[in-house]
């Protein structure tokens, strides 16, 4: 966005008038256009001998002939105060679809990357996928600043899209597989959510400090090369190593973690574990196809895909429908990004008490009601409904991201996790078309979004509760998790914590 955005306040550049102020240039050379939002043409200028016009003091006459912009455009610097690729290469008027084209290919790349790096995570490890995605994002992000046309830029954005989400989600998955059930919610949400909120609210001011789209592209891409240092800090997931039958390596990782935490694992416990470990839980060649072959797991997985698809459609649709705040571009982005924080804190506080299932049902149900209510109300009530809908969908998104990792067995967790996110990307593709319906029937997009998230509410009933339950290692563990479910399983009302059951 900060590399491609252009000011809507732009007009043809007339070199002969460069000694005039920008307002005088626009008033003299640009014809009025009542159909344009700002009242003047963005793509045409009068044809005149500007030297004679300046010498004789003529004023513009609507009978003068007009032509398309021949020397490029000039942009209102008070809105976007630096050069973007769109303003540099003139991606306006008949080229105003170039930004959308590059963005579309970016998400197509995300879909391709989800399949590829999900497979890499399950085949070669979470650490390999984390390093691979970050390096791909680093290299292609830097190469994009050297693009000289839309084709080159789109290719680099497609490749950068392959890294998008996966560069964060693979290390998220790695951390999830380290952490005991009672700490998962805090670790999964606070670690990623706080830093995500911090980076998003900082991004506009980084862009302003860079003051050029090329500098911004390098500044936001180069740090991803630090992923090369990950093996010095992050050990590979012991769960994944066990799934591959690499027992000694898994034990060594756990011993290393214990040493850093100033704990000591008795040698007798290690020997007992090695003796009791059986090859039955090794599923080295398992693929996501195995999930679809098992009815119980297939049903839960499909419902999770539906959940995330609906949440993504509604999340993006609400952002587009509500619009930005009545401030400048950079302040608006910062403030709307900061709304993630209260959603995050509420999720951390409520998720382990109400559980994944019932918190999602409550949030999606309330989001459905408030979205529809926004369409049928005005003024203060409509504003409060819109803000509430955004809050509820944020909470639902945070919950489903964590929940996805908790229902899949270790051997396909990476690829399954990526596929669920691919359904989210599909949602991002659908939402602009839904929002466009506002031009046909006012309020219709919000009603459709409310119906979409209601579908997620219904599908959530078919997903097993995972609060305070260890993540399944094998397919049998995952199916047993589903079979043992109770409909009204609310963690804060359980008589005995599942962690205690596991220890017994």
mmCIF file of C-alpha atoms in Angstrom, residues 145-392:
data_model
loop_
_atom_site.group_PDB
_atom_site.id
_atom_site.type_symbol
_atom_site.label_atom_id
_atom_site.label_comp_id
_atom_site.label_asym_id
_atom_site.label_seq_id
_atom_site.Cartn_x
_atom_site.Cartn_y
_atom_site.Cartn_z
ATOM 1 C CA UNK A 145 12.490 -1.756 -6.151
ATOM 2 C CA UNK A 146 14.391 -2.234 -9.415
ATOM 3 C CA UNK A 147 11.207 -2.911 -11.411
ATOM 4 C CA UNK A 148 10.909 -0.697 -14.474
ATOM 5 C CA UNK A 149 7.381 -1.626 -15.546
ATOM 6 C CA UNK A 150 4.212 -3.330 -14.370
ATOM 7 C CA UNK A 151 5.258 -6.757 -15.660
ATOM 8 C CA UNK A 152 8.491 -6.796 -13.672
ATOM 9 C CA UNK A 153 6.809 -5.410 -10.563
ATOM 10 C CA UNK A 154 3.975 -7.954 -10.776
ATOM 11 C CA UNK A 155 6.412 -10.868 -11.111
ATOM 12 C CA UNK A 156 8.349 -9.759 -8.041
ATOM 13 C CA UNK A 157 5.116 -9.163 -6.121
ATOM 14 C CA UNK A 158 3.910 -12.653 -7.040
ATOM 15 C CA UNK A 159 7.148 -14.128 -5.651
ATOM 16 C CA UNK A 160 6.962 -11.934 -2.546
ATOM 17 C CA UNK A 161 3.367 -13.094 -2.100
ATOM 18 C CA UNK A 162 4.616 -16.682 -1.874
ATOM 19 C CA UNK A 163 6.402 -15.644 1.323
ATOM 20 C CA UNK A 164 3.494 -13.614 2.686
ATOM 21 C CA UNK A 165 1.831 -15.009 5.816
ATOM 22 C CA UNK A 166 3.995 -18.124 5.663
ATOM 23 C CA UNK A 167 7.016 -16.098 6.830
ATOM 24 C CA UNK A 168 5.080 -15.397 10.048
ATOM 25 C CA UNK A 169 2.903 -18.475 10.339
ATOM 26 C CA UNK A 170 5.688 -21.073 10.126
ATOM 27 C CA UNK A 171 7.519 -19.664 13.137
ATOM 28 C CA UNK A 172 4.131 -19.241 14.852
ATOM 29 C CA UNK A 173 3.565 -22.956 14.285
ATOM 30 C CA UNK A 174 7.035 -23.763 15.588
ATOM 31 C CA UNK A 175 6.402 -21.864 18.824
ATOM 32 C CA UNK A 176 2.986 -23.503 19.232
ATOM 33 C CA UNK A 177 4.617 -26.936 19.101
ATOM 34 C CA UNK A 178 7.021 -26.014 21.911
ATOM 35 C CA UNK A 179 4.517 -24.694 24.402
ATOM 36 C CA UNK A 180 2.511 -26.612 27.000
ATOM 37 C CA UNK A 181 -1.299 -26.385 26.628
ATOM 38 C CA UNK A 182 -1.829 -23.979 29.532
ATOM 39 C CA UNK A 183 0.605 -21.433 28.005
ATOM 40 C CA UNK A 184 -0.432 -21.722 24.342
ATOM 41 C CA UNK A 185 -2.974 -18.905 24.273
ATOM 42 C CA UNK A 186 -0.642 -16.383 25.854
ATOM 43 C CA UNK A 187 2.341 -17.351 23.740
ATOM 44 C CA UNK A 188 0.421 -17.655 20.465
ATOM 45 C CA UNK A 189 -1.412 -14.352 20.777
ATOM 46 C CA UNK A 190 0.752 -12.035 22.857
ATOM 47 C CA UNK A 191 4.016 -12.786 21.073
ATOM 48 C CA UNK A 192 2.670 -12.393 17.537
ATOM 49 C CA UNK A 193 -0.184 -9.992 18.222
ATOM 50 C CA UNK A 194 1.768 -7.383 20.177
ATOM 51 C CA UNK A 195 4.615 -7.267 17.684
ATOM 52 C CA UNK A 196 2.212 -7.344 14.735
ATOM 53 C CA UNK A 197 0.289 -4.393 16.175
ATOM 54 C CA UNK A 198 3.540 -2.548 16.908
ATOM 55 C CA UNK A 199 4.866 -3.081 13.381
ATOM 56 C CA UNK A 200 1.589 -2.129 11.686
ATOM 57 C CA UNK A 201 1.222 1.083 13.666
ATOM 58 C CA UNK A 202 4.886 1.936 12.978
ATOM 59 C CA UNK A 203 4.789 1.206 9.252
ATOM 60 C CA UNK A 204 3.271 4.552 8.098
ATOM 61 C CA UNK A 205 5.956 6.484 9.953
ATOM 62 C CA UNK A 206 8.708 4.241 8.591
ATOM 63 C CA UNK A 207 7.351 5.036 5.126
ATOM 64 C CA UNK A 208 7.422 8.762 5.861
ATOM 65 C CA UNK A 209 10.949 8.521 7.263
ATOM 66 C CA UNK A 210 12.144 6.651 4.159
ATOM 67 C CA UNK A 211 10.491 9.295 1.949
ATOM 68 C CA UNK A 212 10.765 7.108 -1.174
ATOM 69 C CA UNK A 213 9.128 3.836 -2.203
ATOM 70 C CA UNK A 214 12.449 2.233 -3.120
ATOM 71 C CA UNK A 215 14.036 3.028 0.229
ATOM 72 C CA UNK A 216 10.897 1.743 1.940
ATOM 73 C CA UNK A 217 11.020 -1.508 -0.042
ATOM 74 C CA UNK A 218 14.624 -2.143 0.992
ATOM 75 C CA UNK A 219 14.088 -1.061 4.608
ATOM 76 C CA UNK A 220 11.150 -3.444 5.090
ATOM 77 C CA UNK A 221 12.647 -6.370 3.153
ATOM 78 C CA UNK A 222 16.319 -6.476 4.169
ATOM 79 C CA UNK A 223 15.667 -7.265 7.869
ATOM 80 C CA UNK A 224 14.026 -10.533 6.819
ATOM 81 C CA UNK A 225 17.532 -11.838 6.077
ATOM 82 C CA UNK A 226 17.971 -12.074 9.860
ATOM 83 C CA UNK A 227 16.050 -15.349 9.538
ATOM 84 C CA UNK A 228 19.431 -16.886 8.650
ATOM 85 C CA UNK A 229 20.271 -16.550 12.343
ATOM 86 C CA UNK A 230 17.199 -18.534 13.389
ATOM 87 C CA UNK A 231 19.053 -21.877 13.788
ATOM 88 C CA UNK A 232 21.287 -20.204 16.398
ATOM 89 C CA UNK A 233 18.224 -19.302 18.488
ATOM 90 C CA UNK A 234 15.354 -21.631 17.586
ATOM 91 C CA UNK A 235 15.712 -25.417 17.748
ATOM 92 C CA UNK A 236 13.616 -27.483 15.352
ATOM 93 C CA UNK A 237 10.268 -28.696 16.682
ATOM 94 C CA UNK A 238 10.760 -31.870 18.767
ATOM 95 C CA UNK A 239 7.219 -32.903 17.806
ATOM 96 C CA UNK A 240 8.119 -32.784 14.128
ATOM 97 C CA UNK A 241 11.362 -34.705 14.753
ATOM 98 C CA UNK A 242 9.440 -37.431 16.597
ATOM 99 C CA UNK A 243 7.002 -37.618 13.716
ATOM 100 C CA UNK A 244 9.963 -38.363 11.451
ATOM 101 C CA UNK A 245 11.310 -41.008 13.828
ATOM 102 C CA UNK A 246 14.387 -38.903 14.705
ATOM 103 C CA UNK A 247 14.215 -39.718 18.415
ATOM 104 C CA UNK A 248 17.763 -38.855 19.427
ATOM 105 C CA UNK A 249 17.548 -35.425 17.774
ATOM 106 C CA UNK A 250 14.212 -34.712 19.442
ATOM 107 C CA UNK A 251 15.580 -35.665 22.850
ATOM 108 C CA UNK A 252 18.656 -33.495 22.291
ATOM 109 C CA UNK A 253 16.462 -30.476 21.465
ATOM 110 C CA UNK A 254 14.436 -30.987 24.640
ATOM 111 C CA UNK A 255 17.627 -31.342 26.710
ATOM 112 C CA UNK A 256 18.917 -28.080 25.190
ATOM 113 C CA UNK A 257 15.655 -26.297 26.023
ATOM 114 C CA UNK A 258 15.812 -27.640 29.584
ATOM 115 C CA UNK A 259 19.416 -26.458 29.983
ATOM 116 C CA UNK A 260 18.521 -22.914 28.833
ATOM 117 C CA UNK A 261 15.561 -22.933 31.231
ATOM 118 C CA UNK A 262 17.935 -24.091 34.016
ATOM 119 C CA UNK A 263 16.111 -27.394 34.357
ATOM 120 C CA UNK A 264 17.492 -30.908 34.385
ATOM 121 C CA UNK A 265 15.795 -33.911 32.814
ATOM 122 C CA UNK A 266 16.628 -37.137 34.683
ATOM 123 C CA UNK A 267 18.518 -39.596 32.489
ATOM 124 C CA UNK A 268 16.124 -42.312 33.653
ATOM 125 C CA UNK A 269 13.189 -40.386 32.155
ATOM 126 C CA UNK A 270 15.031 -39.986 28.850
ATOM 127 C CA UNK A 271 15.881 -43.699 28.689
ATOM 128 C CA UNK A 272 12.311 -44.615 29.615
ATOM 129 C CA UNK A 273 10.966 -42.376 26.854
ATOM 130 C CA UNK A 274 13.275 -43.888 24.240
ATOM 131 C CA UNK A 275 12.303 -47.391 25.319
ATOM 132 C CA UNK A 276 8.572 -46.689 25.259
ATOM 133 C CA UNK A 277 8.660 -44.797 21.948
ATOM 134 C CA UNK A 278 7.170 -46.906 19.170
ATOM 135 C CA UNK A 279 7.358 -46.560 15.440
ATOM 136 C CA UNK A 280 3.551 -46.599 15.338
ATOM 137 C CA UNK A 281 3.427 -42.841 15.794
ATOM 138 C CA UNK A 282 5.892 -42.184 12.986
ATOM 139 C CA UNK A 283 3.961 -40.855 9.990
ATOM 140 C CA UNK A 284 6.837 -39.723 7.825
ATOM 141 C CA UNK A 285 5.095 -40.028 4.469
ATOM 142 C CA UNK A 286 1.682 -38.771 5.575
ATOM 143 C CA UNK A 287 0.091 -36.022 3.467
ATOM 144 C CA UNK A 288 -2.923 -33.791 3.821
ATOM 145 C CA UNK A 289 -4.800 -36.297 1.639
ATOM 146 C CA UNK A 290 -4.864 -38.593 4.672
ATOM 147 C CA UNK A 291 -6.946 -35.988 6.508
ATOM 148 C CA UNK A 292 -9.555 -36.110 3.751
ATOM 149 C CA UNK A 293 -9.699 -39.909 3.891
ATOM 150 C CA UNK A 294 -10.754 -39.931 7.556
ATOM 151 C CA UNK A 295 -14.412 -38.859 7.980
ATOM 152 C CA UNK A 296 -14.120 -37.377 11.482
ATOM 153 C CA UNK A 297 -10.992 -35.391 10.730
ATOM 154 C CA UNK A 298 -12.208 -34.422 7.258
ATOM 155 C CA UNK A 299 -15.382 -32.892 8.649
ATOM 156 C CA UNK A 300 -13.520 -30.844 11.262
ATOM 157 C CA UNK A 301 -10.892 -29.710 8.747
ATOM 158 C CA UNK A 302 -13.455 -28.607 6.148
ATOM 159 C CA UNK A 303 -15.400 -26.702 8.801
ATOM 160 C CA UNK A 304 -12.196 -24.946 9.879
ATOM 161 C CA UNK A 305 -11.541 -23.952 6.251
ATOM 162 C CA UNK A 306 -15.099 -22.574 6.026
ATOM 163 C CA UNK A 307 -14.610 -20.698 9.294
ATOM 164 C CA UNK A 308 -11.422 -19.002 8.172
ATOM 165 C CA UNK A 309 -12.825 -18.232 4.716
ATOM 166 C CA UNK A 310 -15.865 -16.513 6.231
ATOM 167 C CA UNK A 311 -13.788 -14.653 8.834
ATOM 168 C CA UNK A 312 -11.435 -13.371 6.130
ATOM 169 C CA UNK A 313 -14.275 -12.238 3.856
ATOM 170 C CA UNK A 314 -15.929 -10.358 6.712
ATOM 171 C CA UNK A 315 -12.688 -8.927 8.139
ATOM 172 C CA UNK A 316 -11.622 -7.450 4.796
ATOM 173 C CA UNK A 317 -15.178 -6.511 3.846
ATOM 174 C CA UNK A 318 -15.741 -4.578 7.072
ATOM 175 C CA UNK A 319 -12.508 -2.659 6.603
ATOM 176 C CA UNK A 320 -13.540 -1.717 3.068
ATOM 177 C CA UNK A 321 -17.160 -0.952 4.012
ATOM 178 C CA UNK A 322 -16.473 1.155 7.058
ATOM 179 C CA UNK A 323 -13.719 3.098 5.295
ATOM 180 C CA UNK A 324 -10.868 4.992 6.859
ATOM 181 C CA UNK A 325 -11.207 7.619 9.552
ATOM 182 C CA UNK A 326 -11.506 11.295 8.514
ATOM 183 C CA UNK A 327 -7.807 11.998 8.976
ATOM 184 C CA UNK A 328 -4.858 11.810 6.675
ATOM 185 C CA UNK A 329 -3.796 8.536 5.092
ATOM 186 C CA UNK A 330 -1.020 7.767 7.590
ATOM 187 C CA UNK A 331 -2.922 8.634 10.785
ATOM 188 C CA UNK A 332 -5.942 6.629 9.602
ATOM 189 C CA UNK A 333 -3.819 3.552 8.955
ATOM 190 C CA UNK A 334 -2.171 3.823 12.382
ATOM 191 C CA UNK A 335 -5.441 4.219 14.272
ATOM 192 C CA UNK A 336 -7.273 1.400 12.479
ATOM 193 C CA UNK A 337 -4.272 -0.893 13.015
ATOM 194 C CA UNK A 338 -4.245 -0.086 16.724
ATOM 195 C CA UNK A 339 -7.770 -1.529 17.077
ATOM 196 C CA UNK A 340 -6.126 -4.971 16.929
ATOM 197 C CA UNK A 341 -4.780 -4.511 20.467
ATOM 198 C CA UNK A 342 -8.051 -4.583 22.493
ATOM 199 C CA UNK A 343 -9.203 -7.592 20.461
ATOM 200 C CA UNK A 344 -5.945 -9.358 21.258
ATOM 201 C CA UNK A 345 -6.161 -8.649 24.997
ATOM 202 C CA UNK A 346 -9.763 -9.866 25.152
ATOM 203 C CA UNK A 347 -8.795 -13.084 23.364
ATOM 204 C CA UNK A 348 -5.926 -13.722 25.788
ATOM 205 C CA UNK A 349 -8.255 -13.151 28.750
ATOM 206 C CA UNK A 350 -11.275 -15.133 27.496
ATOM 207 C CA UNK A 351 -9.977 -17.876 25.203
ATOM 208 C CA UNK A 352 -8.923 -20.393 27.857
ATOM 209 C CA UNK A 353 -12.001 -19.662 29.953
ATOM 210 C CA UNK A 354 -14.717 -19.951 27.299
ATOM 211 C CA UNK A 355 -12.771 -22.222 24.949
ATOM 212 C CA UNK A 356 -12.086 -21.976 21.237
ATOM 213 C CA UNK A 357 -15.496 -23.226 20.172
ATOM 214 C CA UNK A 358 -17.757 -21.079 22.317
ATOM 215 C CA UNK A 359 -15.689 -17.900 22.007
ATOM 216 C CA UNK A 360 -15.799 -18.274 18.213
ATOM 217 C CA UNK A 361 -19.542 -18.972 18.262
ATOM 218 C CA UNK A 362 -20.186 -15.922 20.456
ATOM 219 C CA UNK A 363 -17.921 -13.599 18.441
ATOM 220 C CA UNK A 364 -19.145 -14.697 15.003
ATOM 221 C CA UNK A 365 -22.776 -14.597 16.160
ATOM 222 C CA UNK A 366 -22.429 -11.077 17.561
ATOM 223 C CA UNK A 367 -20.483 -9.977 14.481
ATOM 224 C CA UNK A 368 -23.344 -11.200 12.286
ATOM 225 C CA UNK A 369 -25.894 -9.236 14.319
ATOM 226 C CA UNK A 370 -23.863 -6.011 14.490
ATOM 227 C CA UNK A 371 -22.939 -6.153 10.781
ATOM 228 C CA UNK A 372 -26.584 -6.378 9.754
ATOM 229 C CA UNK A 373 -27.528 -3.769 12.363
ATOM 230 C CA UNK A 374 -24.983 -1.365 10.835
ATOM 231 C CA UNK A 375 -26.812 -1.616 7.496
ATOM 232 C CA UNK A 376 -30.197 -0.732 9.002
ATOM 233 C CA UNK A 377 -29.180 2.079 11.362
ATOM 234 C CA UNK A 378 -27.649 5.521 11.023
ATOM 235 C CA UNK A 379 -25.587 7.946 13.045
ATOM 236 C CA UNK A 380 -24.149 6.991 16.417
ATOM 237 C CA UNK A 381 -25.873 3.589 16.542
ATOM 238 C CA UNK A 382 -24.507 2.629 13.143
ATOM 239 C CA UNK A 383 -21.001 3.750 14.118
ATOM 240 C CA UNK A 384 -21.055 1.762 17.375
ATOM 241 C CA UNK A 385 -22.367 -1.307 15.523
ATOM 242 C CA UNK A 386 -19.592 -1.050 12.940
ATOM 243 C CA UNK A 387 -16.866 -0.744 15.580
ATOM 244 C CA UNK A 388 -18.354 -3.668 17.510
ATOM 245 C CA UNK A 389 -18.462 -5.819 14.371
ATOM 246 C CA UNK A 390 -14.773 -5.071 13.740
ATOM 247 C CA UNK A 391 -13.910 -5.976 17.343
ATOM 248 C CA UNK A 392 -15.772 -9.298 17.180
#
